Coordinates of C-alpha atoms in Angstrom, one line a residue:
Chain A
M1252 CA 0.3 -0.4 0.5
S1253 CA 2.5 3.0 1.7
D1254 CA 4.7 2.1 -2.0
M1255 CA 1.9 2.6 -4.0
A1256 CA 1.5 6.0 -2.2
T1257 CA 5.0 7.1 -2.8
T1258 CA 4.8 5.8 -6.2
K1259 CA 1.5 8.7 -6.7
S1260 CA 3.3 11.2 -5.0
V1261 CA 6.4 11.6 -6.9
Q1262 CA 4.2 12.6 -9.7
P1263 CA 5.1 16.4 -10.9
G1264 CA 5.0 19.2 -9.3
D1265 CA 2.0 21.3 -10.3
R1266 CA 0.0 17.6 -8.6
T1267 CA 0.6 17.5 -5.3
Q1268 CA -2.5 18.9 -3.6
P1269 CA -5.0 16.7 -5.6
A1270 CA -2.6 13.8 -4.7
Q1271 CA -2.1 14.8 -0.7
R1272 CA -5.9 14.8 -1.0
H1273 CA -5.2 11.2 -2.0
T1274 CA -3.2 10.2 0.8
L1275 CA -5.5 11.3 3.2
Q1276 CA -8.6 9.5 1.9
R1277 CA -6.5 6.8 1.6
T1278 CA -5.5 6.8 5.5
A1279 CA -9.4 6.8 6.0
Q1280 CA -10.0 4.1 3.9
R1281 CA -7.7 2.5 5.9
R1282 CA -9.2 2.7 9.3
L1283 CA -12.5 1.6 7.9
V1284 CA -10.8 -1.2 6.3
R1285 CA -9.3 -2.0 9.7
L1286 CA -12.7 -1.4 11.7
L1287 CA -13.8 -3.7 9.5
F1288 CA -10.8 -6.8 9.6
Y1289 CA -11.4 -6.2 13.7
M1290 CA -15.1 -6.6 13.7
M1291 CA -15.0 -10.2 10.9
V1292 CA -12.2 -11.4 13.6
I1293 CA -14.8 -10.4 16.7
A1294 CA -17.4 -11.8 15.0
V1295 CA -16.3 -15.4 13.7
S1296 CA -14.4 -15.5 17.3
L1297 CA -17.7 -15.3 19.1
M1298 CA -19.9 -17.7 17.0
T1299 CA -17.2 -20.2 17.7
V1300 CA -16.5 -20.2 21.0
F1301 CA -20.9 -19.7 21.6
P1302 CA -21.6 -23.4 22.3
I1303 CA -18.5 -24.4 24.3
Y1304 CA -19.4 -20.6 25.9
W1305 CA -22.5 -21.7 26.8
M1306 CA -21.8 -25.5 28.1
L1307 CA -19.8 -23.4 30.3
V1308 CA -22.4 -21.0 31.1
S1309 CA -25.4 -24.0 31.9
T1310 CA -22.5 -26.1 33.8
F1311 CA -21.6 -23.4 36.5
Q1312 CA -25.1 -21.7 36.7
P1313 CA -27.6 -22.8 38.8
N1314 CA -30.1 -24.2 36.9
E1315 CA -33.4 -21.7 38.0
Y1316 CA -31.8 -19.7 35.7
T1317 CA -30.3 -21.8 32.4
L1318 CA -34.4 -23.7 32.5
H1319 CA -35.4 -20.5 32.1
F1320 CA -36.7 -18.2 28.8
P1321 CA -34.7 -16.3 27.8
P1322 CA -32.0 -17.5 29.4
P1323 CA -29.7 -14.7 31.1
L1324 CA -26.3 -15.2 28.3
I1325 CA -24.2 -13.7 31.0
P1326 CA -24.2 -15.8 34.0
K1327 CA -25.6 -14.6 37.5
E1328 CA -24.4 -16.9 39.6
I1329 CA -21.9 -19.6 39.6
T1330 CA -22.1 -23.1 41.8
V1331 CA -19.7 -26.4 41.4
R1332 CA -22.5 -28.4 44.2
Q1333 CA -23.5 -30.0 40.1
F1334 CA -19.9 -32.5 40.6
A1335 CA -21.1 -34.1 43.3
G1336 CA -24.7 -34.5 41.8
L1337 CA -23.3 -35.8 38.7
F1338 CA -21.0 -38.5 41.0
A1339 CA -23.8 -39.3 43.1
N1340 CA -26.2 -39.9 40.3
H1341 CA -24.7 -41.7 38.1
P1342 CA -21.9 -44.4 37.3
I1343 CA -19.0 -41.2 35.5
A1344 CA -15.8 -42.4 37.8
L1345 CA -16.7 -45.7 36.7
W1346 CA -17.5 -45.1 32.9
L1347 CA -14.2 -43.0 33.0
R1348 CA -12.4 -45.4 34.4
N1349 CA -13.4 -48.8 31.4
S1350 CA -12.0 -45.3 28.7
A1351 CA -8.5 -45.2 30.1
I1352 CA -8.5 -48.3 30.3
I1353 CA -9.9 -48.8 26.6
A1354 CA -6.8 -45.5 26.5
I1355 CA -4.0 -46.8 27.4
T1356 CA -4.3 -50.7 26.2
T1357 CA -5.1 -48.6 22.5
M1358 CA -2.2 -45.6 22.9
L1359 CA 0.0 -48.7 24.0
V1360 CA -0.2 -50.9 21.3
S1361 CA -0.2 -48.3 18.3
T1362 CA 2.1 -46.0 20.2
T1363 CA 4.4 -49.1 19.7
L1364 CA 3.9 -50.4 16.4
S1365 CA 3.8 -46.8 14.9
V1366 CA 7.5 -47.0 15.9
L1367 CA 7.8 -49.4 14.0
G1368 CA 5.8 -48.3 10.6
A1369 CA 7.1 -45.0 10.7
Y1370 CA 10.7 -46.2 10.9
T1371 CA 10.0 -48.8 8.2
L1372 CA 8.7 -45.4 5.6
S1373 CA 10.6 -42.7 6.5
S1374 CA 14.6 -44.3 6.8
L1375 CA 14.5 -47.3 5.1
R1376 CA 14.4 -47.7 1.3
W1377 CA 13.1 -51.3 0.5
P1378 CA 11.1 -52.1 -2.8
G1379 CA 6.7 -51.7 -2.0
R1380 CA 7.7 -48.9 0.8
N1381 CA 5.4 -46.7 -1.8
L1382 CA 2.8 -49.7 -1.5
F1383 CA 3.0 -50.1 2.1
G1384 CA 2.3 -46.2 2.8
L1385 CA -0.7 -46.6 0.1
F1386 CA -2.4 -49.0 1.9
L1387 CA -2.2 -47.2 5.1
L1388 CA -4.0 -44.1 3.6
A1389 CA -6.2 -46.4 1.7
T1390 CA -7.0 -48.0 5.0
Q1391 CA -7.2 -44.5 6.3
M1392 CA -9.8 -43.4 4.6
L1393 CA -13.0 -46.0 4.6
P1394 CA -15.7 -45.4 7.1
E1395 CA -15.5 -47.5 10.0
I1396 CA -18.7 -48.9 9.9
L1397 CA -18.0 -50.7 6.8
V1398 CA -15.8 -52.8 9.2
L1399 CA -17.8 -52.9 11.8
I1400 CA -20.4 -55.0 10.7
P1401 CA -18.3 -58.6 10.2
I1402 CA -15.8 -57.6 12.8
Y1403 CA -19.5 -57.8 14.8
G1404 CA -19.9 -61.1 13.9
I1405 CA -16.3 -62.3 13.9
F1406 CA -15.9 -61.3 17.3
R1407 CA -19.1 -62.8 18.2
R1408 CA -18.4 -66.3 17.3
L1409 CA -14.8 -65.7 18.9
D1410 CA -16.9 -64.1 22.4
L1411 CA -15.0 -61.0 22.3
L1412 CA -17.7 -59.2 22.9
N1413 CA -17.8 -56.9 25.8
N1414 CA -14.4 -57.0 26.7
L1415 CA -12.8 -53.8 26.7
T1416 CA -9.4 -55.5 25.6
S1417 CA -11.0 -56.4 22.5
L1418 CA -12.1 -52.6 21.9
A1419 CA -9.3 -51.6 22.3
V1420 CA -7.4 -53.7 19.2
I1421 CA -10.2 -52.6 16.7
D1422 CA -9.8 -48.8 18.0
A1423 CA -5.7 -49.4 17.1
A1424 CA -6.3 -50.7 13.9
F1425 CA -8.2 -47.4 13.1
I1426 CA -5.4 -45.0 14.2
L1427 CA -2.4 -46.8 13.9
P1428 CA -3.0 -45.2 10.2
I1429 CA -2.2 -41.3 11.0
C1430 CA 0.1 -42.8 14.1
I1431 CA 2.1 -43.4 11.0
W1432 CA 1.8 -41.4 9.2
I1433 CA 2.2 -38.4 11.9
L1434 CA 5.9 -40.4 13.6
K1435 CA 6.6 -40.6 9.6
G1436 CA 7.3 -36.2 9.4
V1437 CA 9.0 -36.1 12.8
F1438 CA 11.3 -39.6 11.3
D1439 CA 11.7 -37.7 8.2
T1440 CA 13.3 -34.9 10.3
V1441 CA 16.0 -36.9 11.9
P1442 CA 19.3 -35.6 9.4
T1443 CA 20.9 -38.9 7.8
E1444 CA 24.2 -37.9 8.5
V1445 CA 23.5 -39.2 11.8
L1446 CA 21.9 -42.0 11.3
D1447 CA 24.5 -42.7 9.2
A1448 CA 27.6 -41.8 11.5
A1449 CA 26.0 -44.8 14.1
V1450 CA 25.8 -47.3 11.3
V1451 CA 29.7 -46.4 10.8
D1452 CA 30.3 -46.9 14.7
G1453 CA 29.4 -50.2 14.8
C1454 CA 25.6 -49.1 15.3
T1455 CA 22.4 -52.3 13.8
Q1456 CA 19.8 -51.1 11.9
L1457 CA 17.9 -52.1 14.7
S1458 CA 19.5 -50.6 17.3
V1459 CA 19.7 -47.2 15.6
I1460 CA 16.2 -47.3 16.3
W1461 CA 16.3 -47.5 20.0
R1462 CA 19.7 -45.3 20.6
I1463 CA 19.3 -42.6 18.3
V1464 CA 15.8 -41.8 16.7
L1465 CA 13.6 -42.2 19.1
P1466 CA 15.7 -40.3 22.3
L1467 CA 15.5 -37.7 18.9
T1468 CA 11.9 -37.9 18.4
V1469 CA 10.2 -37.5 21.9
P1470 CA 7.7 -35.3 21.3
G1471 CA 6.8 -36.9 18.4
L1472 CA 6.1 -40.1 20.3
V1473 CA 3.8 -37.9 23.1
A1474 CA 2.1 -36.4 19.8
V1475 CA 1.3 -40.1 18.4
A1476 CA 0.3 -41.3 22.1
V1477 CA -1.9 -38.9 23.3
V1478 CA -3.4 -38.8 19.2
S1479 CA -4.3 -43.1 19.8
F1480 CA -5.3 -41.9 23.7
F1481 CA -7.6 -39.6 23.1
F1482 CA -8.8 -41.7 19.6
A1483 CA -10.1 -44.3 22.1
W1484 CA -11.3 -41.7 24.7
N1485 CA -13.1 -39.9 22.3
E1486 CA -13.9 -43.4 20.6
Y1487 CA -18.0 -43.7 20.4
L1488 CA -19.7 -45.8 17.1
Y1489 CA -17.3 -49.5 18.4
A1490 CA -17.6 -48.8 22.0
S1491 CA -21.4 -48.4 22.1
I1492 CA -21.6 -52.2 19.7
L1493 CA -19.0 -53.6 20.7
L1494 CA -20.1 -53.2 25.3
G1495 CA -23.5 -53.8 25.5
K1496 CA -22.5 -54.4 29.3
A1497 CA -24.0 -51.3 31.3
N1498 CA -20.7 -51.6 33.8
I1499 CA -18.5 -52.2 31.1
M1500 CA -19.7 -48.7 29.1
P1501 CA -16.9 -46.2 28.3
A1502 CA -17.5 -42.6 29.1
S1503 CA -18.7 -41.4 25.2
V1504 CA -21.4 -44.2 24.9
G1505 CA -22.1 -43.7 29.2
L1506 CA -22.9 -39.9 28.1
S1507 CA -25.0 -40.6 25.7
T1508 CA -27.5 -42.3 27.3
L1509 CA -27.8 -39.2 29.6
K1510 CA -30.9 -36.9 28.3
A1511 CA -30.9 -33.1 28.9
I1512 CA -34.5 -32.3 30.8
G1513 CA -35.2 -36.0 31.1
R1514 CA -33.4 -37.4 34.6
T1515 CA -30.7 -35.5 33.9
P1516 CA -30.0 -32.0 35.8
V1517 CA -29.6 -29.6 33.3
E1518 CA -25.9 -28.8 34.2
Q1519 CA -25.2 -32.2 35.7
Y1520 CA -25.6 -33.4 32.1
M1521 CA -23.1 -30.0 30.7
A1522 CA -21.1 -31.1 33.4
S1523 CA -20.3 -34.8 32.3
G1524 CA -19.6 -33.1 29.0
L1525 CA -17.4 -30.6 30.3
I1526 CA -15.8 -33.6 32.3
F1527 CA -14.7 -35.8 29.6
S1528 CA -13.5 -32.8 26.7
V1529 CA -10.9 -31.3 29.0
F1530 CA -8.7 -33.2 28.4
P1531 CA -8.5 -34.2 24.8
V1532 CA -9.3 -29.7 24.4
A1533 CA -6.4 -29.3 26.2
F1534 CA -4.0 -32.1 24.6
Y1535 CA -4.8 -31.7 20.9
L1536 CA -4.3 -27.7 21.0
F1537 CA -1.3 -28.6 22.6
M1538 CA -0.4 -31.4 20.1
Q1539 CA -2.2 -29.7 16.7
R1540 CA 0.2 -28.5 14.7
Y1541 CA 1.6 -32.9 15.2
I1542 CA -1.5 -33.6 14.1
V1543 CA -2.6 -31.6 11.1
S1544 CA 0.2 -32.9 9.8
G1545 CA -0.4 -36.7 10.0
L1546 CA -4.2 -36.2 8.9
T1547 CA -2.6 -35.1 5.4
A1548 CA -0.1 -37.5 4.9
G1549 CA 2.7 -35.3 5.5
A1550 CA 1.6 -33.1 2.6
V1551 CA 1.0 -30.2 4.1
K1552 CA 3.4 -29.0 6.4
G1553 CA 1.2 -28.4 9.9
Chain B
M1285 CA 15.9 -38.3 -1.5
T1286 CA 17.8 -39.0 2.0
Q1287 CA 17.0 -42.8 2.7
A1288 CA 18.9 -43.6 -0.5
V1289 CA 22.1 -43.3 1.6
A1290 CA 20.9 -44.8 5.0
A1291 CA 20.8 -48.4 4.0
G1292 CA 24.8 -48.0 2.8
P1293 CA 27.0 -47.9 0.2
G1294 CA 27.3 -51.3 -2.7
G1295 CA 25.5 -54.0 -1.8
R1296 CA 24.6 -56.4 -4.1
G1297 CA 22.9 -61.0 -4.7
R1298 CA 23.2 -61.8 -0.5
R1299 CA 23.8 -58.4 0.7
R1300 CA 20.6 -56.4 -0.8
W1301 CA 18.7 -59.7 0.2
R1302 CA 19.9 -59.1 3.7
R1303 CA 19.3 -55.2 3.3
Y1304 CA 16.2 -55.7 3.1
L1305 CA 14.9 -57.7 5.4
L1306 CA 15.2 -55.5 7.9
P1307 CA 12.5 -53.2 6.8
F1308 CA 10.1 -56.4 5.5
A1309 CA 10.2 -57.4 8.9
L1310 CA 9.4 -53.8 10.9
A1311 CA 6.3 -54.0 7.8
L1312 CA 4.9 -57.0 8.8
P1313 CA 3.5 -57.0 12.0
I1314 CA 1.7 -53.6 11.0
L1315 CA 0.5 -55.7 7.9
L1316 CA -0.9 -58.2 9.9
Y1317 CA -2.8 -55.9 12.6
E1318 CA -4.1 -54.4 9.6
G1319 CA -5.1 -57.2 7.7
V1320 CA -6.9 -59.3 10.5
L1321 CA -8.1 -56.1 11.3
V1322 CA -9.3 -54.2 8.9
V1323 CA -9.1 -56.0 5.4
Y1324 CA -10.4 -59.9 6.6
P1325 CA -13.4 -58.4 7.7
I1326 CA -13.8 -56.3 4.3
A1327 CA -13.3 -59.6 2.6
Q1328 CA -16.0 -60.8 5.0
G1329 CA -18.5 -58.4 4.5
I1330 CA -18.0 -58.4 0.9
V1331 CA -18.5 -62.7 0.6
G1332 CA -21.7 -61.8 3.1
S1333 CA -23.3 -59.6 0.6
F1334 CA -24.0 -62.9 -1.7
Q1335 CA -25.8 -64.3 1.6
R1336 CA -28.1 -64.7 3.9
I1337 CA -26.6 -64.4 7.3
E1338 CA -29.4 -65.0 10.4
L1339 CA -26.2 -63.0 13.5
A1340 CA -28.9 -64.6 16.0
S1341 CA -29.6 -67.6 15.3
N1342 CA -26.5 -69.4 14.4
V1343 CA -28.0 -70.4 11.2
A1344 CA -25.0 -71.5 9.0
P1345 CA -25.9 -68.4 6.3
T1346 CA -26.7 -69.6 2.8
W1347 CA -26.1 -68.3 -0.3
V1348 CA -28.2 -66.6 -2.4
G1349 CA -26.3 -65.1 -5.2
L1350 CA -27.7 -61.0 -6.0
D1351 CA -30.9 -60.5 -3.9
N1352 CA -29.3 -58.6 -1.3
Y1353 CA -27.9 -56.0 -4.6
A1354 CA -31.2 -56.1 -6.2
R1355 CA -33.5 -55.3 -3.6
M1356 CA -31.1 -52.2 -2.7
F1357 CA -31.5 -51.0 -6.4
S1358 CA -35.3 -51.7 -6.5
D1359 CA -35.6 -50.1 -3.5
P1360 CA -36.5 -46.3 -4.2
S1361 CA -35.0 -46.1 -0.7
F1362 CA -32.0 -45.8 -1.0
W1363 CA -31.5 -43.4 -3.9
M1364 CA -32.9 -41.2 -1.9
V1365 CA -30.6 -42.1 1.4
L1366 CA -28.1 -41.5 -1.1
R1367 CA -29.2 -38.3 -2.6
T1368 CA -29.4 -37.5 1.8
T1369 CA -25.2 -38.2 1.3
L1370 CA -24.6 -36.6 -1.2
I1371 CA -26.4 -32.9 -0.4
F1372 CA -25.0 -33.5 3.6
T1373 CA -21.1 -34.4 1.8
G1374 CA -21.6 -31.3 -0.4
L1375 CA -23.1 -29.4 1.4
V1376 CA -20.4 -30.0 4.7
I1377 CA -17.7 -29.6 2.1
L1378 CA -18.6 -26.4 0.7
V1379 CA -19.7 -24.8 4.6
A1380 CA -16.1 -25.9 6.3
I1381 CA -13.9 -25.1 3.7
L1382 CA -15.6 -21.5 2.7
T1383 CA -15.8 -21.2 5.9
G1384 CA -11.6 -22.3 6.6
L1385 CA -10.8 -19.9 3.7
F1386 CA -12.5 -16.8 5.5
T1387 CA -10.8 -17.4 8.1
A1388 CA -7.5 -17.8 7.2
L1389 CA -7.3 -14.8 5.6
L1390 CA -8.8 -12.8 8.3
F1391 CA -5.9 -14.9 10.7
N1392 CA -3.4 -14.7 7.9
R1393 CA -2.7 -10.9 9.4
P1394 CA -1.4 -10.2 12.0
F1395 CA -4.1 -8.4 14.5
W1396 CA -3.6 -8.3 18.4
G1397 CA -4.1 -11.0 20.3
R1398 CA -3.8 -13.4 16.8
P1399 CA -2.9 -16.2 19.4
V1400 CA -5.1 -16.0 21.4
A1401 CA -7.9 -16.0 19.2
R1402 CA -6.1 -18.7 16.8
G1403 CA -6.4 -20.9 19.5
M1404 CA -9.7 -20.2 21.1
M1405 CA -11.0 -20.7 17.2
M1406 CA -9.5 -24.2 17.0
M1407 CA -11.6 -25.6 20.1
P1408 CA -14.6 -26.9 17.6
W1409 CA -12.1 -29.4 16.5
A1410 CA -10.3 -30.5 19.5
M1411 CA -13.9 -31.2 21.2
P1412 CA -14.9 -35.3 21.0
E1413 CA -18.1 -35.4 19.4
V1414 CA -20.3 -36.9 22.1
P1415 CA -19.8 -33.6 23.9
V1416 CA -20.7 -31.7 20.8
V1417 CA -23.6 -33.3 20.2
M1418 CA -25.0 -33.0 23.6
I1419 CA -24.2 -29.0 23.7
F1420 CA -26.2 -28.9 20.5
I1421 CA -29.1 -30.8 22.1
W1422 CA -28.9 -28.4 24.4
I1423 CA -28.8 -25.4 23.0
L1424 CA -31.5 -26.3 20.0
N1425 CA -34.0 -27.9 22.6
P1426 CA -37.2 -26.3 21.5
Q1427 CA -38.6 -24.6 25.6
F1428 CA -35.2 -23.9 26.8
G1429 CA -32.2 -23.2 24.2
V1430 CA -30.1 -20.3 23.8
I1431 CA -31.0 -20.9 20.6
N1432 CA -34.1 -19.4 20.4
V1433 CA -32.8 -16.6 22.0
F1434 CA -31.6 -15.4 18.4
A1435 CA -34.1 -16.5 16.2
R1436 CA -36.8 -14.7 17.8
L1437 CA -34.2 -11.3 16.7
L1438 CA -35.0 -12.1 12.7
P1439 CA -39.0 -11.0 11.5
G1440 CA -40.9 -13.3 11.5
V1441 CA -40.3 -15.8 14.2
T1442 CA -42.8 -15.4 17.1
E1443 CA -42.2 -19.1 18.5
N1444 CA -39.7 -21.0 19.1
P1445 CA -38.5 -23.5 16.1
Q1446 CA -38.7 -27.4 16.7
W1447 CA -35.3 -27.7 14.9
L1448 CA -34.8 -31.1 14.9
Q1449 CA -38.8 -31.8 14.2
V1450 CA -38.9 -30.1 11.0
P1451 CA -37.0 -32.3 7.7
W1452 CA -35.2 -29.5 6.1
L1453 CA -33.7 -27.7 9.5
A1454 CA -32.9 -30.9 10.9
M1455 CA -31.0 -31.4 7.6
A1456 CA -29.0 -27.7 7.5
W1457 CA -28.3 -27.8 11.8
M1458 CA -26.9 -31.3 10.6
V1459 CA -24.4 -29.2 7.8
L1460 CA -24.1 -26.8 10.4
I1461 CA -22.7 -28.5 13.7
A1462 CA -20.4 -30.8 11.5
S1463 CA -18.7 -28.1 8.6
W1464 CA -18.4 -26.8 12.9
K1465 CA -16.3 -29.5 14.3
A1466 CA -14.2 -29.1 10.9
F1467 CA -13.7 -26.6 9.9
P1468 CA -10.6 -25.1 12.2
F1469 CA -9.2 -28.4 10.7
Y1470 CA -9.6 -27.2 7.2
S1471 CA -8.5 -23.0 8.3
L1472 CA -5.1 -24.2 10.1
V1473 CA -4.4 -25.9 6.9
I1474 CA -4.9 -22.9 4.6
L1475 CA -3.4 -20.9 6.7
A1476 CA -0.6 -22.7 6.2
A1477 CA -0.4 -22.7 2.8
L1478 CA -1.0 -18.8 2.3
Q1479 CA 1.6 -18.8 4.9
A1480 CA 4.0 -20.4 2.8
V1481 CA 3.3 -17.7 0.0
P1482 CA 6.5 -15.8 -0.1
D1483 CA 5.4 -11.7 0.4
E1484 CA 7.5 -10.5 -3.0
I1485 CA 5.5 -11.8 -4.9
Y1486 CA 2.3 -9.5 -3.6
E1487 CA 5.3 -6.6 -3.1
A1488 CA 5.8 -6.6 -6.7
A1489 CA 1.6 -7.2 -8.4
R1490 CA 1.0 -4.5 -5.9
V1491 CA 3.4 -2.0 -7.9
D1492 CA 1.9 -2.8 -11.0
G1493 CA -1.3 -1.7 -10.0
A1494 CA -3.8 -4.6 -8.7
N1495 CA -5.9 -4.4 -6.2
A1496 CA -6.9 -6.1 -3.8
V1497 CA -9.6 -8.8 -5.3
Q1498 CA -7.2 -8.6 -8.5
L1499 CA -4.1 -9.8 -5.9
F1500 CA -6.9 -12.7 -4.5
W1501 CA -8.1 -14.3 -7.6
H1502 CA -4.6 -13.9 -9.4
I1503 CA -2.3 -14.8 -6.4
T1504 CA -4.0 -15.8 -3.9
I1505 CA -6.0 -18.7 -5.2
P1506 CA -3.5 -20.1 -7.9
S1507 CA -1.2 -20.4 -4.9
I1508 CA -2.7 -22.5 -2.4
L1509 CA -5.0 -24.9 -5.2
T1510 CA -3.2 -27.7 -4.8
T1511 CA -4.2 -27.0 -0.3
L1512 CA -7.7 -26.2 -1.6
E1513 CA -8.6 -29.6 -4.0
L1514 CA -6.4 -31.8 -1.1
L1515 CA -9.7 -31.0 1.4
V1516 CA -12.3 -31.6 -0.8
V1517 CA -11.2 -34.3 -0.8
L1518 CA -10.5 -35.0 2.4
A1519 CA -13.7 -33.2 3.4
S1520 CA -15.4 -35.3 1.1
I1521 CA -13.6 -38.4 3.1
F1522 CA -14.8 -36.9 6.4
S1523 CA -18.3 -36.2 6.1
F1524 CA -18.9 -39.2 4.4
K1525 CA -17.6 -40.6 7.5
Q1526 CA -19.6 -38.9 9.5
F1527 CA -21.7 -41.2 12.3
T1528 CA -22.0 -40.2 15.2
I1529 CA -22.9 -36.7 15.3
I1530 CA -26.1 -37.6 12.7
Y1531 CA -26.7 -41.0 14.3
L1532 CA -26.6 -38.8 18.4
M1533 CA -28.7 -35.9 17.1
T1534 CA -31.5 -37.3 14.9
G1535 CA -30.9 -41.4 14.2
G1536 CA -31.8 -39.9 10.7
G1537 CA -35.2 -38.8 10.8
P1538 CA -36.8 -36.6 11.1
S1539 CA -39.2 -38.7 8.8
G1540 CA -35.5 -39.9 7.1
A1541 CA -34.5 -36.7 7.1
T1542 CA -30.8 -36.7 7.8
E1543 CA -30.9 -40.7 7.1
T1544 CA -27.5 -40.7 5.0
I1545 CA -26.1 -44.3 3.6
V1546 CA -23.7 -44.8 6.8
I1547 CA -26.3 -44.0 9.1
R1548 CA -28.7 -46.4 6.8
I1549 CA -26.2 -49.3 7.0
Y1550 CA -26.2 -49.1 10.9
N1551 CA -30.5 -48.8 11.0
T1552 CA -30.8 -51.7 9.2
A1553 CA -27.4 -53.7 11.1
F1554 CA -27.8 -52.9 14.1
R1555 CA -31.9 -52.0 14.8
F1556 CA -33.7 -53.6 12.1
Y1557 CA -30.8 -56.9 12.8
D1558 CA -31.4 -57.0 8.6
Y1559 CA -26.9 -58.2 8.9
S1560 CA -26.7 -59.4 4.9
Y1561 CA -28.6 -56.2 3.4
A1562 CA -26.3 -53.9 5.3
T1563 CA -23.1 -55.5 4.3
A1564 CA -24.9 -55.0 0.6
L1565 CA -25.2 -52.0 1.7
G1566 CA -22.1 -52.2 3.0
V1567 CA -20.1 -52.6 0.3
A1568 CA -21.9 -50.2 -2.1
G1569 CA -20.5 -47.8 0.4
F1570 CA -17.0 -49.3 0.6
V1571 CA -17.1 -48.5 -3.4
V1572 CA -17.8 -45.0 -3.0
S1573 CA -15.6 -44.0 -0.2
L1574 CA -13.2 -46.4 -2.4
V1575 CA -13.2 -43.6 -5.7
I1576 CA -12.2 -40.7 -3.6
A1577 CA -9.2 -42.4 -1.2
S1578 CA -8.4 -43.4 -5.3
V1579 CA -8.8 -39.8 -6.3
F1580 CA -6.7 -38.6 -2.7
I1581 CA -4.2 -41.5 -3.5
L1582 CA -3.9 -39.6 -6.5
L1583 CA -3.3 -36.0 -5.7
Q1584 CA -0.9 -37.1 -2.6
V1585 CA 0.9 -39.0 -5.7
R1586 CA 0.6 -35.5 -8.4
R1587 CA 2.3 -33.6 -5.5
T1588 CA 5.1 -36.3 -4.2
Q1589 CA 6.2 -36.6 -8.6
E1590 CA 5.7 -31.8 -8.3
N1591 CA 7.9 -32.0 -5.1
V1592 CA 10.9 -34.1 -6.6

């Protein structure tokens, strides 16, 4: 912008005044654009955050305000009594425990396997490497429901239904390709010279992974662990079908059985949603760079 | 590229074979794992679509040839479901990517508080789906839902609408909620692409007298076109797969208005216990997603070739 203004003002002498007026006009115009810009930013941010804000308001505000139409948009009073009520009326603690068991098992399986996959995809050259990568991409893109019906039949036959571990094993199969792509991106950043030097010094290829690559890529490993943990934590479809019994329900399924206004008071209903999402939101925001690069299969640097 | 050196110099015959031993050994557990848990079930599903299966009674499946497919193609509601899937997927792609593009353009300019605003914008994407459903069920509640406060500001709205009972409104909300959840991801990816465009190009064009609109159409859009292309395909995969939000909010209703193929497969299998017909529907869904996935893979291959 300023470049154009300068080029205009060095025009022949008799035209200085109109040029100056022009510049003034431009400043005013630029201020207006700036104002509009800030208004748009604020509008977009408010619309994006409002549903989450409303969850917080409905959780922490006593329900005599919330169950009133129109409800106040800014909370009038704050309370934390609903949490005690929630844990007393519903097996939330048990649901969260089940979710944690599924998530930890999924995390262990997919993190271990993704180290192998990412190393062979990133640092080794072999015929079929590209095919292996494409195979992973393809499995990642299939809708989960397509696999669910046959899996349900197979698990039924093998008596694997209503079993936290068997759900974790399936969850790991779905998140593994994404984990491998995330970790491949991280392994790519380890300089080849470092790997070569280790081999020259007498390291075997396998101990290169253990001694050189893993210590250098701890943040990436943490990212993969977090991604797989919360994939299983959030998962609803498979959990709702493969785990039918009430005592092994994970939180995602348990929460979906709560009904607003029905038997669960609104502030408890929203509080349960809040408890369930606090950790995934915090960790996803922290790890977003890695997750984005994995989901786009490294095509876009996040 | 860089990997070439890792294997070390020379190596033919037995040494070459030994060099490939490790990569295959590392890939094998993953191929087995995905093979047993994803590929084998899909193969089973394809076989099952030619059979009649009674899961509940443990009767052995019988071959019925193309019966399930004949039923599918002659069922008018199957074509309705395909239409709904197309409308839902298409609208989510449109709304989510345009919103992503718009916000990315906004957030590409420096302003006071940008890091905080950016972090806030990513929140819908980080939210698990079940709580998202809970929030919107509550917001759209016809009696107390806060959305009615805003709806009443519109001219002609004097009563709280039954948001999820009117077919077109229910569809509109499914699209809006799915887009709200998805757009931050697209925005982040587009933003990364925008920031990779060198400032000098813009400077040069401005010196040549280009205005903002021209800059947008002739510089910004062409430089992020491959990214947008990729995102359209990714978005079609993600929205085609969308299950939890629709299922928990409307179950496919009212009167089938939001029943996409994924919901139909689920209802057929787990509400009507019609497994063999559900697997045939599943194969139809598999074909569609395979087509989308191949487009994605083709784009990826083209990209890597361009980069090398």
